[in-house]
Amino acid sequence: MTEPSSPVLPAPAPAPAAAAEPCPRCGAGLTTDPRFAFWCPTCDWNVGPERPEPTRHERAAAARADRLHRELAAGTSPTARREWLLASAAATLVHLSTAALFLGSLALLVAGNTVQRCLGGVLLVFAVVLRPRFGRVPRGEGVLDREQAPALYGLADRVAAEVGAPRVDLIVLDDDFNASFGVVGLRRRTVLTLGLPLWEALDDQQRIALLGHEFGHRVNGDNRRSFWLGTAISTLATWYDLARPGRLHLGVRTLLVRVGEMIADLLLKALAWLLLQAVQLLDGLTSRAGQQAEYLADSLAARTAGTEAARGLLTTLLLRGSAEVALTRARSGGGRGPRIVRRGVRSAETARTDAPNPDLLWERMREHLASIPAVERDRLLRWNTLDRTAVDGSHPPTHLRLALLGHGPEQPAAVRTGPEEAAAVAAEIAPHRARIAAALLAG
């Protein structure tokens, strides 16, 4: 496993003063906080879970990510026009195949005999499944319109103006430790989705960095998010999912049927392999542009909220697992209010206080994240450096994103929020905080 080029990490945290026991690999002192995994900061023993050796595709993706980071850190501006042209051509072939499947099925349905019409009906179902999707405009409890949340939309509009993006059409709150920006529907409406667990884990300035990053996806030229390329990738992935072997098992187990199943299984394996190669090829052709766009979104976050806030946002993203631990503890009893115990009587007040307290969830999560020691944060960052399977086509590893932020000068915040605006945003979100917390605690 090759190491990425240096520098990739910020200055390491100081080693713990004492060790629970010596490292079985090098003899140096291990970390001592019993809440977290013991590991060796000297030789990286037990820094992360055992992972299988990266595949050829994963190694190639990691090498591309390292090369792009080196180029950007050196101040060059790599372009991916050739890759974009090849990816667009491949996407065109995918969409033409879907169109041919649809038109062929219609021809069989209109002009074919009974057998051909049955085949046409089957092919039409496949064409419908593989069609490009525009996405649906979200509806439901988590959708906020401008009348419901004028302060939140006002803050989002100021951030959008700073990065040069148009105003967002809809803001959605969900229960994920993440955020996203997309364009959906025939009218191509923009939707900003904010995961409330992540939002609650950030401070006010880091939330502005999050908004700056997500609005940056509207202006950073990420071709993977375009309708043409994005739907082609999803169509190929659907083809692969449909072709995976193991789906065809008939109830009749005669010898002839078993032989037919074996032949069909081999054919499906061959088709699935070819489709997987096509998916990986399209992913490789677009990964450079996608990751470069992600770096640009990070730089827009730093310009909007300041480099320190952008760095804090990326560091918090590494704490997703710790946030889930806090949620699990709260669900098992850490978020419950005081009990009123009466022998033989379970009053309405008892039932109310014995239930999980949604308001405590976010406080407990923030307390848990704030209590994570520097050496555990360093472990998470170190594991992100070593885990070569963590690279995807659109996101560079977090440690490389942090390192690139450190290459440029520290930027001050262009957008800030005052106490009154922050309180107004919190009041608009409050009903959703309680609702989402209650749903998470209920499991």
CSV table of C-alpha atoms in Angstrom, one decimal:
chain,number,residue,atom,x,y,z
A,1,MET,CA,0.0,0.0,0.0
A,2,THR,CA,1.7,3.2,-1.1
A,3,GLU,CA,1.7,6.3,0.9
A,4,PRO,CA,0.3,9.5,-0.7
A,5,SER,CA,2.6,12.4,-1.3
A,6,SER,CA,3.5,14.7,1.6
A,7,PRO,CA,2.4,16.9,3.0
A,8,VAL,CA,-1.1,15.4,3.6
A,9,LEU,CA,-1.7,16.0,7.3
A,10,PRO,CA,-1.7,19.1,9.5
A,11,ALA,CA,0.7,19.1,12.4
A,12,PRO,CA,0.1,15.9,14.4
A,13,ALA,CA,-1.4,16.2,17.9
A,14,PRO,CA,1.0,15.7,20.8
A,15,ALA,CA,1.3,12.0,21.9
A,16,PRO,CA,-0.5,11.0,25.1
A,17,ALA,CA,1.4,11.5,28.3
A,18,ALA,CA,0.9,7.9,29.4
A,19,ALA,CA,0.2,4.6,27.7
A,20,ALA,CA,-2.2,1.9,28.8
A,21,GLU,CA,0.3,-0.7,27.5
A,22,PRO,CA,3.1,-0.9,24.9
A,23,CYS,CA,2.3,-1.3,21.2
A,24,PRO,CA,2.6,-5.0,20.2
A,25,ARG,CA,4.3,-3.9,17.0
A,26,CYS,CA,6.8,-1.3,17.9
A,27,GLY,CA,6.7,-1.1,21.7
A,28,ALA,CA,5.7,2.6,21.8
A,29,GLY,CA,3.0,3.8,24.1
A,30,LEU,CA,-0.6,3.3,23.0
A,31,THR,CA,-3.4,5.9,23.5
A,32,THR,CA,-5.3,5.7,26.8
A,33,ASP,CA,-8.8,7.0,26.3
A,34,PRO,CA,-11.0,4.0,27.0
A,35,ARG,CA,-13.9,5.5,25.0
A,36,PHE,CA,-12.0,5.1,21.7
A,37,ALA,CA,-9.9,2.5,20.0
A,38,PHE,CA,-6.4,2.0,21.3
A,39,TRP,CA,-3.8,2.7,18.6
A,40,CYS,CA,-0.2,3.6,18.2
A,41,PRO,CA,0.6,7.1,16.9
A,42,THR,CA,4.2,5.9,16.2
A,43,CYS,CA,3.6,3.0,13.8
A,44,ASP,CA,-0.2,3.2,13.1
A,45,TRP,CA,-1.0,-0.1,14.7
A,46,ASN,CA,-4.8,-0.5,15.0
A,47,VAL,CA,-5.3,2.9,13.4
A,48,GLY,CA,-8.4,1.5,11.6
A,49,PRO,CA,-10.3,-1.7,10.8
A,50,GLU,CA,-8.8,-4.4,8.7
A,51,ARG,CA,-9.7,-3.8,5.0
A,52,PRO,CA,-9.2,-6.1,2.0
A,53,GLU,CA,-6.4,-5.2,-0.3
A,54,PRO,CA,-7.5,-2.4,-2.7
A,55,THR,CA,-8.6,-3.6,-6.1
A,56,ARG,CA,-6.9,-2.4,-9.2
A,57,HIS,CA,-9.7,0.1,-9.8
A,58,GLU,CA,-9.4,1.5,-6.2
A,59,ARG,CA,-5.6,1.8,-6.5
A,60,ALA,CA,-6.0,3.7,-9.8
A,61,ALA,CA,-8.6,6.0,-8.3
A,62,ALA,CA,-6.3,6.7,-5.3
A,63,ALA,CA,-3.4,7.4,-7.7
A,64,ARG,CA,-5.5,9.9,-9.7
A,65,ALA,CA,-6.6,11.6,-6.5
A,66,ASP,CA,-3.0,12.0,-5.3
A,67,ARG,CA,-1.8,13.3,-8.7
A,68,LEU,CA,-4.6,15.9,-8.9
A,69,HIS,CA,-3.8,17.1,-5.4
A,70,ARG,CA,-0.1,17.5,-6.2
A,71,GLU,CA,-0.9,19.5,-9.3
A,72,LEU,CA,-3.3,21.8,-7.5
A,73,ALA,CA,-1.0,22.2,-4.6
A,74,ALA,CA,1.8,23.2,-7.1
A,75,GLY,CA,-0.5,25.9,-8.4
A,76,THR,CA,-1.2,24.4,-11.8
A,77,SER,CA,-4.8,24.3,-13.2
A,78,PRO,CA,-5.3,20.9,-14.7
A,79,THR,CA,-8.0,20.6,-17.3
A,80,ALA,CA,-10.0,17.5,-18.1
A,81,ARG,CA,-11.4,18.5,-21.5
A,82,ARG,CA,-10.3,15.3,-23.3
A,83,GLU,CA,-11.8,13.2,-20.5
A,84,TRP,CA,-15.0,15.2,-20.6
A,85,LEU,CA,-15.3,14.7,-24.3
A,86,LEU,CA,-14.8,11.0,-24.0
A,87,ALA,CA,-17.2,10.8,-21.1
A,88,SER,CA,-19.8,12.8,-23.1
A,89,ALA,CA,-19.4,10.4,-26.0
A,90,ALA,CA,-19.9,7.4,-23.7
A,91,ALA,CA,-22.9,9.0,-22.1
A,92,THR,CA,-24.4,9.6,-25.6
A,93,LEU,CA,-24.0,5.9,-26.4
A,94,VAL,CA,-25.7,4.9,-23.1
A,95,HIS,CA,-28.7,7.2,-23.8
A,96,LEU,CA,-28.9,6.1,-27.5
A,97,SER,CA,-29.0,2.5,-26.2
A,98,THR,CA,-31.9,3.3,-23.9
A,99,ALA,CA,-33.7,5.1,-26.8
A,100,ALA,CA,-33.1,2.2,-29.1
A,101,LEU,CA,-34.5,-0.2,-26.5
A,102,PHE,CA,-37.6,2.0,-26.1
A,103,LEU,CA,-38.3,2.4,-29.8
A,104,GLY,CA,-37.6,-1.3,-30.5
A,105,SER,CA,-40.1,-2.3,-27.8
A,106,LEU,CA,-42.7,0.0,-29.3
A,107,ALA,CA,-42.1,-1.5,-32.8
A,108,LEU,CA,-42.6,-5.0,-31.5
A,109,LEU,CA,-45.7,-4.0,-29.6
A,110,VAL,CA,-47.2,-2.4,-32.7
A,111,ALA,CA,-46.2,-4.6,-35.6
A,112,GLY,CA,-45.1,-7.9,-34.0
A,113,ASN,CA,-46.9,-11.2,-33.6
A,114,THR,CA,-48.1,-12.5,-30.2
A,115,VAL,CA,-44.6,-13.7,-29.1
A,116,GLN,CA,-42.9,-10.5,-30.3
A,117,ARG,CA,-45.5,-8.4,-28.5
A,118,CYS,CA,-44.8,-10.2,-25.3
A,119,LEU,CA,-41.0,-9.6,-25.8
A,120,GLY,CA,-41.8,-6.0,-26.6
A,121,GLY,CA,-43.7,-5.6,-23.4
A,122,VAL,CA,-40.7,-7.0,-21.4
A,123,LEU,CA,-38.3,-4.7,-23.3
A,124,LEU,CA,-40.6,-1.7,-22.6
A,125,VAL,CA,-40.4,-2.4,-18.9
A,126,PHE,CA,-36.6,-2.4,-19.1
A,127,ALA,CA,-36.6,0.8,-21.1
A,128,VAL,CA,-38.8,2.5,-18.4
A,129,VAL,CA,-36.6,1.3,-15.6
A,130,LEU,CA,-33.5,2.6,-17.5
A,131,ARG,CA,-34.9,5.9,-18.5
A,132,PRO,CA,-33.1,9.1,-17.5
A,133,ARG,CA,-34.7,10.5,-14.4
A,134,PHE,CA,-35.2,14.2,-13.7
A,135,GLY,CA,-35.6,13.7,-10.0
A,136,ARG,CA,-38.6,14.7,-8.0
A,137,VAL,CA,-39.2,17.9,-6.2
A,138,PRO,CA,-39.3,16.9,-2.5
A,139,ARG,CA,-42.4,17.2,-0.5
A,140,GLY,CA,-43.2,16.4,3.1
A,141,GLU,CA,-42.4,17.6,6.6
A,142,GLY,CA,-38.8,18.4,6.0
A,143,VAL,CA,-39.4,20.9,3.1
A,144,LEU,CA,-39.1,24.6,4.1
A,145,ASP,CA,-40.4,27.3,1.8
A,146,ARG,CA,-39.4,31.0,2.0
A,147,GLU,CA,-42.5,31.9,4.0
A,148,GLN,CA,-41.7,29.4,6.6
A,149,ALA,CA,-38.0,30.2,7.0
A,150,PRO,CA,-37.2,33.7,5.8
A,151,ALA,CA,-34.1,34.0,8.0
A,152,LEU,CA,-32.6,30.7,6.8
A,153,TYR,CA,-33.4,31.6,3.2
A,154,GLY,CA,-32.0,35.1,3.7
A,155,LEU,CA,-28.7,33.6,5.0
A,156,ALA,CA,-28.6,31.1,2.1
A,157,ASP,CA,-29.2,34.0,-0.4
A,158,ARG,CA,-26.3,36.0,1.0
A,159,VAL,CA,-24.0,33.0,0.7
A,160,ALA,CA,-25.3,32.2,-2.8
A,161,ALA,CA,-24.6,35.8,-3.9
A,162,GLU,CA,-21.1,35.6,-2.5
A,163,VAL,CA,-20.2,32.5,-4.6
A,164,GLY,CA,-22.1,33.8,-7.7
A,165,ALA,CA,-24.8,31.2,-7.6
A,166,PRO,CA,-28.6,31.8,-8.1
A,167,ARG,CA,-30.9,31.7,-5.2
A,168,VAL,CA,-32.1,28.3,-4.1
A,169,ASP,CA,-35.7,27.2,-4.8
A,170,LEU,CA,-36.2,24.8,-1.9
A,171,ILE,CA,-34.4,23.9,1.4
A,172,VAL,CA,-35.0,20.5,2.8
A,173,LEU,CA,-34.0,19.2,6.3
A,174,ASP,CA,-33.4,15.5,6.8
A,175,ASP,CA,-31.8,13.1,9.3
A,176,ASP,CA,-28.5,12.5,7.6
A,177,PHE,CA,-25.0,13.6,8.8
A,178,ASN,CA,-24.5,15.2,5.4
A,179,ALA,CA,-25.7,17.9,3.0
A,180,SER,CA,-26.3,18.0,-0.7
A,181,PHE,CA,-27.3,20.3,-3.6
A,182,GLY,CA,-29.2,19.2,-6.7
A,183,VAL,CA,-31.3,20.3,-9.6
A,184,VAL,CA,-34.5,18.3,-10.0
A,185,GLY,CA,-37.8,18.1,-11.9
A,186,LEU,CA,-38.7,19.2,-15.4
A,187,ARG,CA,-38.5,22.8,-14.3
A,188,ARG,CA,-34.9,22.1,-13.0
A,189,ARG,CA,-35.5,23.5,-9.6
A,190,THR,CA,-32.6,23.8,-7.2
A,191,VAL,CA,-32.8,22.0,-3.9
A,192,LEU,CA,-30.5,22.4,-0.9
A,193,THR,CA,-30.7,19.5,1.5
A,194,LEU,CA,-29.3,20.0,5.0
A,195,GLY,CA,-28.8,17.0,7.3
A,196,LEU,CA,-29.8,18.2,10.7
A,197,PRO,CA,-27.3,16.1,12.6
A,198,LEU,CA,-24.4,17.7,10.7
A,199,TRP,CA,-26.0,21.2,11.0
A,200,GLU,CA,-26.3,20.8,14.8
A,201,ALA,CA,-22.7,19.6,15.0
A,202,LEU,CA,-21.3,22.8,13.4
A,203,ASP,CA,-21.0,26.3,14.8
A,204,ASP,CA,-22.5,29.3,13.1
A,205,GLN,CA,-19.5,30.1,10.9
A,206,GLN,CA,-19.0,26.4,9.9
A,207,ARG,CA,-22.6,26.4,8.9
A,208,ILE,CA,-21.9,29.3,6.5
A,209,ALA,CA,-18.9,27.2,5.2
A,210,LEU,CA,-21.3,24.3,4.6
A,211,LEU,CA,-23.7,26.6,2.6
A,212,GLY,CA,-20.8,28.0,0.7
A,213,HIS,CA,-19.6,24.6,-0.2
A,214,GLU,CA,-23.0,23.4,-1.4
A,215,PHE,CA,-23.7,26.5,-3.4
A,216,GLY,CA,-20.3,26.1,-4.8
A,217,HIS,CA,-21.5,23.0,-6.6
A,218,ARG,CA,-23.8,25.2,-8.6
A,219,VAL,CA,-20.9,27.2,-10.1
A,220,ASN,CA,-17.9,24.9,-10.0
A,221,GLY,CA,-18.4,23.2,-13.4
A,222,ASP,CA,-18.9,19.7,-12.1
A,223,ASN,CA,-19.9,17.8,-15.2
A,224,ARG,CA,-20.8,14.7,-13.1
A,225,ARG,CA,-23.7,16.6,-11.8
A,226,SER,CA,-25.0,17.5,-15.2
A,227,PHE,CA,-28.2,15.8,-16.4
A,228,TRP,CA,-26.5,14.2,-19.4
A,229,LEU,CA,-23.5,12.6,-17.6
A,230,GLY,CA,-25.2,12.0,-14.3
A,231,THR,CA,-28.2,10.1,-15.7
A,232,ALA,CA,-25.8,8.0,-18.0
A,233,ILE,CA,-23.8,6.9,-14.9
A,234,SER,CA,-27.0,6.0,-13.0
A,235,THR,CA,-28.3,4.1,-16.1
A,236,LEU,CA,-25.2,2.0,-16.4
A,237,ALA,CA,-25.3,1.3,-12.7
A,238,THR,CA,-28.9,0.1,-13.0
A,239,TRP,CA,-27.9,-2.1,-16.0
A,240,TYR,CA,-25.2,-3.6,-13.8
A,241,ASP,CA,-27.6,-4.2,-10.9
A,242,LEU,CA,-30.1,-5.9,-13.1
A,243,ALA,CA,-27.4,-8.1,-14.7
A,244,ARG,CA,-25.8,-9.3,-11.5
A,245,PRO,CA,-26.1,-13.1,-11.4
A,246,GLY,CA,-28.0,-14.9,-8.7
A,247,ARG,CA,-31.4,-13.4,-9.6
A,248,LEU,CA,-32.7,-16.2,-11.8
A,249,HIS,CA,-33.8,-19.1,-9.7
A,250,LEU,CA,-36.9,-21.0,-10.9
A,251,GLY,CA,-39.0,-23.3,-8.7
A,252,VAL,CA,-38.8,-26.3,-11.0
A,253,ARG,CA,-35.5,-28.2,-10.4
A,254,THR,CA,-35.3,-30.6,-13.4
A,255,LEU,CA,-32.0,-31.3,-14.9
A,256,LEU,CA,-32.8,-29.3,-18.0
A,257,VAL,CA,-33.8,-26.3,-15.9
A,258,ARG,CA,-30.6,-26.5,-13.8
A,259,VAL,CA,-28.5,-26.6,-17.0
A,260,GLY,CA,-30.4,-23.6,-18.3
A,261,GLU,CA,-29.9,-21.7,-15.1
A,262,MET,CA,-26.1,-22.4,-15.2
A,263,ILE,CA,-25.9,-21.1,-18.8
A,264,ALA,CA,-27.9,-18.0,-17.9
A,265,ASP,CA,-25.8,-17.5,-14.8
A,266,LEU,CA,-22.6,-17.6,-16.9
A,267,LEU,CA,-24.0,-15.2,-19.5
A,268,LEU,CA,-25.2,-12.8,-16.8
A,269,LYS,CA,-21.7,-12.9,-15.2
A,270,ALA,CA,-20.1,-12.0,-18.4
A,271,LEU,CA,-22.6,-9.2,-19.1
A,272,ALA,CA,-22.3,-7.9,-15.5
A,273,TRP,CA,-18.5,-7.8,-15.8
A,274,LEU,CA,-18.7,-5.8,-19.1
A,275,LEU,CA,-21.1,-3.4,-17.5
A,276,LEU,CA,-18.9,-3.0,-14.4
A,277,GLN,CA,-16.0,-2.1,-16.7
A,278,ALA,CA,-18.2,0.5,-18.4
A,279,VAL,CA,-19.2,2.0,-15.1
A,280,GLN,CA,-15.6,2.1,-13.9
A,281,LEU,CA,-14.5,3.6,-17.2
A,282,LEU,CA,-17.1,6.4,-17.1
A,283,ASP,CA,-16.2,7.0,-13.4
A,284,GLY,CA,-12.5,7.3,-14.2
A,285,LEU,CA,-13.2,9.7,-17.1
A,286,THR,CA,-15.2,12.0,-14.9
A,287,SER,CA,-13.4,11.6,-11.5
A,288,ARG,CA,-10.7,14.2,-12.3
A,289,ALA,CA,-13.3,16.9,-13.1
A,290,GLY,CA,-15.5,15.8,-10.2
A,291,GLN,CA,-12.7,16.0,-7.6
A,292,GLN,CA,-11.4,19.3,-9.0
A,293,ALA,CA,-14.9,20.7,-8.7
A,294,GLU,CA,-15.0,19.5,-5.1
A,295,TYR,CA,-11.7,21.3,-4.3
A,296,LEU,CA,-13.2,24.4,-5.9
A,297,ALA,CA,-16.3,24.1,-3.7
A,298,ASP,CA,-14.0,23.9,-0.7
A,299,SER,CA,-12.2,27.1,-1.7
A,300,LEU,CA,-15.5,28.8,-2.1
A,301,ALA,CA,-16.5,27.7,1.4
A,302,ALA,CA,-13.2,29.2,2.7
A,303,ARG,CA,-13.8,32.4,0.8
A,304,THR,CA,-17.3,32.7,2.2
A,305,ALA,CA,-16.9,31.6,5.8
A,306,GLY,CA,-13.1,31.9,6.3
A,307,THR,CA,-10.4,29.2,6.0
A,308,GLU,CA,-10.7,28.3,9.7
A,309,ALA,CA,-14.4,27.6,9.4
A,310,ALA,CA,-13.9,25.6,6.2
A,311,ARG,CA,-11.3,23.5,7.9
A,312,GLY,CA,-13.6,23.0,10.9
A,313,LEU,CA,-16.3,21.8,8.5
A,314,LEU,CA,-14.1,19.2,6.9
A,315,THR,CA,-12.8,18.0,10.3
A,316,THR,CA,-16.4,17.6,11.5
A,317,LEU,CA,-17.2,15.4,8.5
A,318,LEU,CA,-14.7,12.9,9.9
A,319,LEU,CA,-16.7,12.5,13.1
A,320,ARG,CA,-19.8,10.9,11.5
A,321,GLY,CA,-19.1,7.6,13.3
A,322,SER,CA,-18.8,9.4,16.6
A,323,ALA,CA,-22.1,11.2,16.0
A,324,GLU,CA,-23.7,7.9,15.4
A,325,VAL,CA,-22.3,6.6,18.7
A,326,ALA,CA,-23.8,9.5,20.5
A,327,LEU,CA,-27.1,8.8,18.9
A,328,THR,CA,-27.0,5.1,19.9
A,329,ARG,CA,-26.2,6.0,23.5
A,330,ALA,CA,-29.1,8.5,23.6
A,331,ARG,CA,-31.4,6.0,22.1
A,332,SER,CA,-30.5,3.4,24.8
A,333,GLY,CA,-31.2,5.8,27.6
A,334,GLY,CA,-28.8,8.7,27.5
A,335,GLY,CA,-31.5,11.0,26.2
A,336,ARG,CA,-34.2,10.2,28.6
A,337,GLY,CA,-35.7,12.6,31.1
A,338,PRO,CA,-36.1,11.9,34.9
A,339,ARG,CA,-38.5,9.1,35.8
A,340,ILE,CA,-41.5,9.4,38.2
A,341,VAL,CA,-41.7,6.0,39.8
A,342,ARG,CA,-44.9,4.9,41.6
A,343,ARG,CA,-45.5,1.4,42.7
A,344,GLY,CA,-48.3,-0.2,40.6
A,345,VAL,CA,-49.2,3.1,38.9
A,346,ARG,CA,-48.1,4.3,35.5
A,347,SER,CA,-49.5,7.8,35.2
A,348,ALA,CA,-49.6,10.0,32.1
A,349,GLU,CA,-46.8,12.1,33.6
A,350,THR,CA,-44.8,8.9,34.1
A,351,ALA,CA,-45.2,7.9,30.5
A,352,ARG,CA,-44.3,11.4,29.3
A,353,THR,CA,-41.1,11.6,31.4
A,354,ASP,CA,-40.0,8.0,30.7
A,355,ALA,CA,-40.0,8.7,26.9
A,356,PRO,CA,-36.8,9.9,25.2
A,357,ASN,CA,-36.3,13.6,25.3
A,358,PRO,CA,-35.7,14.8,21.7
A,359,ASP,CA,-34.4,18.2,22.9
A,360,LEU,CA,-31.5,16.5,24.7
A,361,LEU,CA,-30.3,14.6,21.6
A,362,TRP,CA,-28.5,17.5,19.9
A,363,GLU,CA,-27.0,18.6,23.2
A,364,ARG,CA,-25.6,15.2,24.0
A,365,MET,CA,-24.3,14.8,20.4
A,366,ARG,CA,-22.5,18.1,20.6
A,367,GLU,CA,-21.1,17.3,24.1
A,368,HIS,CA,-19.8,14.0,22.8
A,369,LEU,CA,-18.1,15.5,19.7
A,370,ALA,CA,-16.6,18.3,21.8
A,371,SER,CA,-15.1,15.7,24.2
A,372,ILE,CA,-13.3,13.7,21.5
A,373,PRO,CA,-9.6,14.1,22.3
A,374,ALA,CA,-7.0,15.4,19.8
A,375,VAL,CA,-5.4,12.0,19.5
A,376,GLU,CA,-8.6,10.4,18.4
A,377,ARG,CA,-9.2,13.1,15.8
A,378,ASP,CA,-5.7,12.5,14.6
A,379,ARG,CA,-6.5,8.8,14.3
A,380,LEU,CA,-9.5,9.5,12.2
A,381,LEU,CA,-7.4,11.7,9.9
A,382,ARG,CA,-4.6,9.2,9.8
A,383,TRP,CA,-7.0,6.4,8.8
A,384,ASN,CA,-8.5,8.6,6.1
A,385,THR,CA,-4.9,9.0,4.8
A,386,LEU,CA,-4.2,5.2,4.7
A,387,ASP,CA,-7.6,3.9,3.6
A,388,ARG,CA,-7.0,3.8,-0.2
A,389,THR,CA,-10.5,2.3,-0.8
A,390,ALA,CA,-12.2,5.6,0.5
A,391,VAL,CA,-11.8,7.5,-2.8
A,392,ASP,CA,-14.8,8.0,-5.0
A,393,GLY,CA,-15.2,9.7,-8.3
A,394,SER,CA,-16.5,13.0,-6.9
A,395,HIS,CA,-14.9,13.4,-3.5
A,396,PRO,CA,-11.2,13.4,-2.9
A,397,PRO,CA,-10.1,12.0,0.5
A,398,THR,CA,-10.8,14.5,3.3
A,399,HIS,CA,-7.1,14.7,4.4
A,400,LEU,CA,-6.2,15.9,0.9
A,401,ARG,CA,-8.9,18.5,1.0
A,402,LEU,CA,-7.7,19.7,4.4
A,403,ALA,CA,-4.1,19.8,3.1
A,404,LEU,CA,-5.0,21.8,0.0
A,405,LEU,CA,-6.8,24.4,2.2
A,406,GLY,CA,-3.5,24.7,4.1
A,407,HIS,CA,-1.6,25.5,0.9
A,408,GLY,CA,-3.2,28.9,0.4
A,409,PRO,CA,-3.3,32.0,2.6
A,410,GLU,CA,-5.7,32.2,5.4
A,411,GLN,CA,-8.9,33.9,4.2
A,412,PRO,CA,-11.2,36.0,6.3
A,413,ALA,CA,-14.9,35.4,6.3
A,414,ALA,CA,-16.9,37.3,3.7
A,415,VAL,CA,-20.2,36.3,5.2
A,416,ARG,CA,-21.0,36.4,9.0
A,417,THR,CA,-24.1,35.8,11.0
A,418,GLY,CA,-25.0,37.8,14.1
A,419,PRO,CA,-26.8,36.6,17.2
A,420,GLU,CA,-30.2,37.8,16.1
A,421,GLU,CA,-30.0,36.1,12.7
A,422,ALA,CA,-28.7,32.9,14.2
A,423,ALA,CA,-31.5,32.9,16.8
A,424,ALA,CA,-34.1,33.5,14.0
A,425,VAL,CA,-32.7,30.6,12.0
A,426,ALA,CA,-32.7,28.4,15.1
A,427,ALA,CA,-36.4,29.3,15.8
A,428,GLU,CA,-37.4,28.4,12.2
A,429,ILE,CA,-35.6,25.0,12.5
A,430,ALA,CA,-36.8,24.3,16.0
A,431,PRO,CA,-40.0,22.2,15.1
A,432,HIS,CA,-37.9,20.1,12.7
A,433,ARG,CA,-35.2,19.7,15.4
A,434,ALA,CA,-37.7,18.1,17.7
A,435,ARG,CA,-39.3,16.0,15.0
A,436,ILE,CA,-36.1,14.6,13.5
A,437,ALA,CA,-34.6,14.0,17.0
A,438,ALA,CA,-37.7,12.1,18.1
A,439,ALA,CA,-37.6,9.9,14.9
A,440,LEU,CA,-33.9,9.2,15.4
A,441,LEU,CA,-34.4,8.3,19.1
A,442,ALA,CA,-37.3,6.0,18.1
A,443,GLY,CA,-34.9,4.1,15.8
